[in-house]
mmCIF file of C-alpha atoms in Angstrom:
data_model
loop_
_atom_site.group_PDB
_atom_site.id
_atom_site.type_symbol
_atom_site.label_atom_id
_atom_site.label_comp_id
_atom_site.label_asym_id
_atom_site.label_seq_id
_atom_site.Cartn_x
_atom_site.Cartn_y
_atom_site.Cartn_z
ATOM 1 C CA UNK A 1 -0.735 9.285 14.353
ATOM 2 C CA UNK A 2 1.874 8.268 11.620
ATOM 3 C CA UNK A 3 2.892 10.765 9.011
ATOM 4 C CA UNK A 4 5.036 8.713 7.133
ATOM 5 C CA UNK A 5 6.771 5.310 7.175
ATOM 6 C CA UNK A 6 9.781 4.623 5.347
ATOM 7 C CA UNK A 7 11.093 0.591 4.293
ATOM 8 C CA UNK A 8 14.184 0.348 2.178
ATOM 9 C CA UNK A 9 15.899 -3.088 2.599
ATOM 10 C CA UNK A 10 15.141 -6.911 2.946
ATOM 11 C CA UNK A 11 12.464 -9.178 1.430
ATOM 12 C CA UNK A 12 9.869 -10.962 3.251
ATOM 13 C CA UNK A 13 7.673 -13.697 2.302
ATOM 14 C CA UNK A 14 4.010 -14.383 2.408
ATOM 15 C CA UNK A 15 2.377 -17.724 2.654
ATOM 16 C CA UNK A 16 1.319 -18.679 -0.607
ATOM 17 C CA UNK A 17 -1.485 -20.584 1.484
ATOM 18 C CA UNK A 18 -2.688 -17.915 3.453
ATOM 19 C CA UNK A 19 -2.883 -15.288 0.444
ATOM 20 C CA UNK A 20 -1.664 -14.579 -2.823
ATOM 21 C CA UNK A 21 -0.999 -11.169 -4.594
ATOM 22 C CA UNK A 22 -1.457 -9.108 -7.838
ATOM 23 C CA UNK A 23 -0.193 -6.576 -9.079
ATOM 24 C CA UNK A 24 -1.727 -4.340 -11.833
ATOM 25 C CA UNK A 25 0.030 -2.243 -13.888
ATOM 26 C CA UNK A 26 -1.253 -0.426 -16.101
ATOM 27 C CA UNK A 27 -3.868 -0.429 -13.593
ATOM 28 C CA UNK A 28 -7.842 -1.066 -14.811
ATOM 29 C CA UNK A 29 -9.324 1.861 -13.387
ATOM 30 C CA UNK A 30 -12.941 0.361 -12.873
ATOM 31 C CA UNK A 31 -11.879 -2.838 -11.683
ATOM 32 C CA UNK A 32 -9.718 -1.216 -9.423
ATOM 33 C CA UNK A 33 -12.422 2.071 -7.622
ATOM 34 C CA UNK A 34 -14.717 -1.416 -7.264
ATOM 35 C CA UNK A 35 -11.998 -2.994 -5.038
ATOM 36 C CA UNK A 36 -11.543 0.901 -3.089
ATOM 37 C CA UNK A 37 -15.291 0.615 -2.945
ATOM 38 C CA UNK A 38 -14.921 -2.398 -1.329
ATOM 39 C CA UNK A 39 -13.368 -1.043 1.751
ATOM 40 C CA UNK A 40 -14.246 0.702 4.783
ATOM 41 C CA UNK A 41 -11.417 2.927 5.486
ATOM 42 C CA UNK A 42 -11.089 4.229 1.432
ATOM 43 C CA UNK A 43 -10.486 7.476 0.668
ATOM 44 C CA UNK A 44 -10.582 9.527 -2.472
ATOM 45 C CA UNK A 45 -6.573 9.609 -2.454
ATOM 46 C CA UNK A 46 -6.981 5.528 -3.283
ATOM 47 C CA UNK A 47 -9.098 6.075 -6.386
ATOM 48 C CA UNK A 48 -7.719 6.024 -9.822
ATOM 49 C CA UNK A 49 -9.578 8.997 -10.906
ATOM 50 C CA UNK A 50 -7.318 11.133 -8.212
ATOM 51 C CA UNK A 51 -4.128 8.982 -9.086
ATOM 52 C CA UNK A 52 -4.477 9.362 -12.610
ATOM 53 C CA UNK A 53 -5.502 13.345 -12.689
ATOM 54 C CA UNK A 54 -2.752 14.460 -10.124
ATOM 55 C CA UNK A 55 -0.002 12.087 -10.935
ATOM 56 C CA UNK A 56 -0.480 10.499 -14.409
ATOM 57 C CA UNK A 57 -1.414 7.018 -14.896
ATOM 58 C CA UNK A 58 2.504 6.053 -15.681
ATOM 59 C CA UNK A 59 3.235 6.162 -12.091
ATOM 60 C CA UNK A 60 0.313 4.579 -10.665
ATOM 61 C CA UNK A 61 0.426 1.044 -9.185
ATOM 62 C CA UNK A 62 -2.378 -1.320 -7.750
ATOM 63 C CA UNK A 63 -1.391 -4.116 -5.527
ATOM 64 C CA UNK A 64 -4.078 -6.362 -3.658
ATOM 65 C CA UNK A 65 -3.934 -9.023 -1.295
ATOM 66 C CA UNK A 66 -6.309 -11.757 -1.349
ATOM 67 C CA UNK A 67 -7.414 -14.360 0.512
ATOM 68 C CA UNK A 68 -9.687 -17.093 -1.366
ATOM 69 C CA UNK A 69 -10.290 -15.031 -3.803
ATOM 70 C CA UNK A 70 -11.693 -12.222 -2.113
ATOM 71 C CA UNK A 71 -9.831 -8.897 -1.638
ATOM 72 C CA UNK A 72 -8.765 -8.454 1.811
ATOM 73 C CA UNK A 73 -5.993 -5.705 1.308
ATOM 74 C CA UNK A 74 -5.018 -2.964 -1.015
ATOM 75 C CA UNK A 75 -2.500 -0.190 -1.773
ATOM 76 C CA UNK A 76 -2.689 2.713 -4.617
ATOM 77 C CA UNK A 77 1.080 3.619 -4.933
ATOM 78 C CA UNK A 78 2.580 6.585 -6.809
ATOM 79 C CA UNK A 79 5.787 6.100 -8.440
ATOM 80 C CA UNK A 80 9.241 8.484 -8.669
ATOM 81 C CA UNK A 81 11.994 7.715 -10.480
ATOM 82 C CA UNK A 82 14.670 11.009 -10.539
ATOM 83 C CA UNK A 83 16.221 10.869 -13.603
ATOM 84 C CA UNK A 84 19.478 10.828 -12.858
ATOM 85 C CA UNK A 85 19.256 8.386 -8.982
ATOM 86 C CA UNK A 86 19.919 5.198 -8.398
ATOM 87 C CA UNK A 87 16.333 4.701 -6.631
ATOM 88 C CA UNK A 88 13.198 6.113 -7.051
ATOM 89 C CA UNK A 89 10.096 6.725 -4.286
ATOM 90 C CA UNK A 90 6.845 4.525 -4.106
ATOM 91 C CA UNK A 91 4.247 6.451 -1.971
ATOM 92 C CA UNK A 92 1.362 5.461 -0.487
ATOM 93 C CA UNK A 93 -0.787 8.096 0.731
ATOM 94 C CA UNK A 94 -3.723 7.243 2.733
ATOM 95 C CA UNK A 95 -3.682 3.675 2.313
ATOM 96 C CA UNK A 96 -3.056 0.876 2.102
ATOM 97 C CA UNK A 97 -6.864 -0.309 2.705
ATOM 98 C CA UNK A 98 -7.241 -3.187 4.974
ATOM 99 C CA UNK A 99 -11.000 -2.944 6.536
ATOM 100 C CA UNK A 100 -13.487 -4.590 4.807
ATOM 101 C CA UNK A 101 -17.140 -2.749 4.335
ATOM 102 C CA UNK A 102 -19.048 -4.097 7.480
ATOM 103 C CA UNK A 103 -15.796 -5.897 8.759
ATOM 104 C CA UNK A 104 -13.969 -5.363 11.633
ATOM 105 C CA UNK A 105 -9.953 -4.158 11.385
ATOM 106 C CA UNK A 106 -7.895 -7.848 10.598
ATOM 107 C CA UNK A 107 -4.029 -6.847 11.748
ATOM 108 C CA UNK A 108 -2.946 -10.118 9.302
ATOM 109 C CA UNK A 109 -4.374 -8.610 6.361
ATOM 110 C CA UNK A 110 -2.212 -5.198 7.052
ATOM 111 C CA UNK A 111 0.900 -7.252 8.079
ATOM 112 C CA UNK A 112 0.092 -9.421 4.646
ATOM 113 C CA UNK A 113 -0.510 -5.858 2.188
ATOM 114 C CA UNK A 114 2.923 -4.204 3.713
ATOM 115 C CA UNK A 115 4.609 -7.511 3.133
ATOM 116 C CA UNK A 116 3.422 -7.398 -0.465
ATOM 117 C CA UNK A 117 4.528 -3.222 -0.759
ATOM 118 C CA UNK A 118 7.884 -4.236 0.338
ATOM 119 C CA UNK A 119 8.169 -7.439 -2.144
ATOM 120 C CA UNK A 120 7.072 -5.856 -5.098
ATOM 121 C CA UNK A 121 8.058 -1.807 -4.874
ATOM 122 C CA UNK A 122 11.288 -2.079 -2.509
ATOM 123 C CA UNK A 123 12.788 -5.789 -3.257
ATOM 124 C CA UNK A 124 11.762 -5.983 -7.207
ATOM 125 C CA UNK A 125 11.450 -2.262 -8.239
ATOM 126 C CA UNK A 126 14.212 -0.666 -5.942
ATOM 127 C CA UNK A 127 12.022 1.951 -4.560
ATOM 128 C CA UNK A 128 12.149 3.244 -1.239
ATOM 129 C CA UNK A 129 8.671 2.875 0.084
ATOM 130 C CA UNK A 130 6.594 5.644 2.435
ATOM 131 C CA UNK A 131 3.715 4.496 3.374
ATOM 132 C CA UNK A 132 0.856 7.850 5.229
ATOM 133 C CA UNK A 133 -1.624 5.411 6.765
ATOM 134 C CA UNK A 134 -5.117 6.870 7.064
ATOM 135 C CA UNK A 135 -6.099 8.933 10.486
ATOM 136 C CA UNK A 136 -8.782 6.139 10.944
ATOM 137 C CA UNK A 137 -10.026 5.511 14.823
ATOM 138 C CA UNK A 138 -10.488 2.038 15.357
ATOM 139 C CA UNK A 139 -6.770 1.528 12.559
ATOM 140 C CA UNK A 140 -4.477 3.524 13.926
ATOM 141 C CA UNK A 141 -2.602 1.810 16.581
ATOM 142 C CA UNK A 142 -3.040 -0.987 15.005
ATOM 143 C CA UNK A 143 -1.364 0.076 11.805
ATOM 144 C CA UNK A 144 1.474 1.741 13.616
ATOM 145 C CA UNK A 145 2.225 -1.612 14.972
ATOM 146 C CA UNK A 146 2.122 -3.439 12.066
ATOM 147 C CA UNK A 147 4.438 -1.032 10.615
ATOM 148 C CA UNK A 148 6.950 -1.237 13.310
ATOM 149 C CA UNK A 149 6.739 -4.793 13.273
ATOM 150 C CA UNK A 150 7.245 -4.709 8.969
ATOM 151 C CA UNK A 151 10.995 -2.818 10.021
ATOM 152 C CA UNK A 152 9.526 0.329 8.749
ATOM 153 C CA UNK A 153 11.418 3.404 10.642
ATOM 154 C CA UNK A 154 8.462 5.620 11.892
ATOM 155 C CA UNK A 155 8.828 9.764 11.379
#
């Protein structure tokens, strides 16, 4: 099992024609425990009611992936910026969610939501990204290799 991943460097793109992404912040709270709801593998640190009540809703960010139209990925991310450091911490704990409710595990849609983590917290906000994946058993290995193949340095 992962504990923690950690990206720092280097954009990648998606395929605009494969997927496209949005990012909500401030982030609608109903809209977004529908889209958690949505998943198989969500878990109550994905919500906004936990986000909000343990870290604030300043430092929450909502980023899903979709694919015509329909949500296919999805990451909760808690924001640090140190007053005082040149970079701040994005952290993704339990997430991101990638199995659809009655689906079966899609590897592109995990490769696609990383992809989108790194592009919008790393690249544009200058965050070092962790990502904790969830201790799911039919996600695991398969999120450990997406992560190795997204560069992130496995601890």
């Amino acid at each position: 099992m992962i504990r923690h991943a950690l990206r720092t460097d280097e954009t990648v793109r998606i395929n605009s024609a494969i997927a496209s992404t949005e990012s909500l912040s401030p982030p609608d709270a109903a809209g977004w425990n529908a889209i958690v709801a949505s998943f198989a593998d969500a878990s109550y640190d994905q919500t906004s009611a936990y986000g909000y009540a343990v870290w604030g809703k300043e430092r929450v960010r909502h980023l899903i992936v979709r694919k015509k139209g329909e949500a296919v990925a999805a990451a909760q991310a808690i924001l640090f910026r140190p007053a005082g450091l040149p970079r701040g911490l994005a952290y993704v704990k339990n997430g991101p969610l990638w199995i659809s409710k009655g689906g079966k595990p899609e590897p592109g849609n995990y490769d696609l939501v990383l992809e989108t983590l790194v592009n919008e917290l790393v690249i544009a906000s200058r965050l070092y990204l962790v990502v904790q994946p969830p201790a799911h058993p039919e996600s695991s290995a398969l999120a450990t290799a997406a992560l190795r193949r997204a560069g992130f340095r496995l601890r």
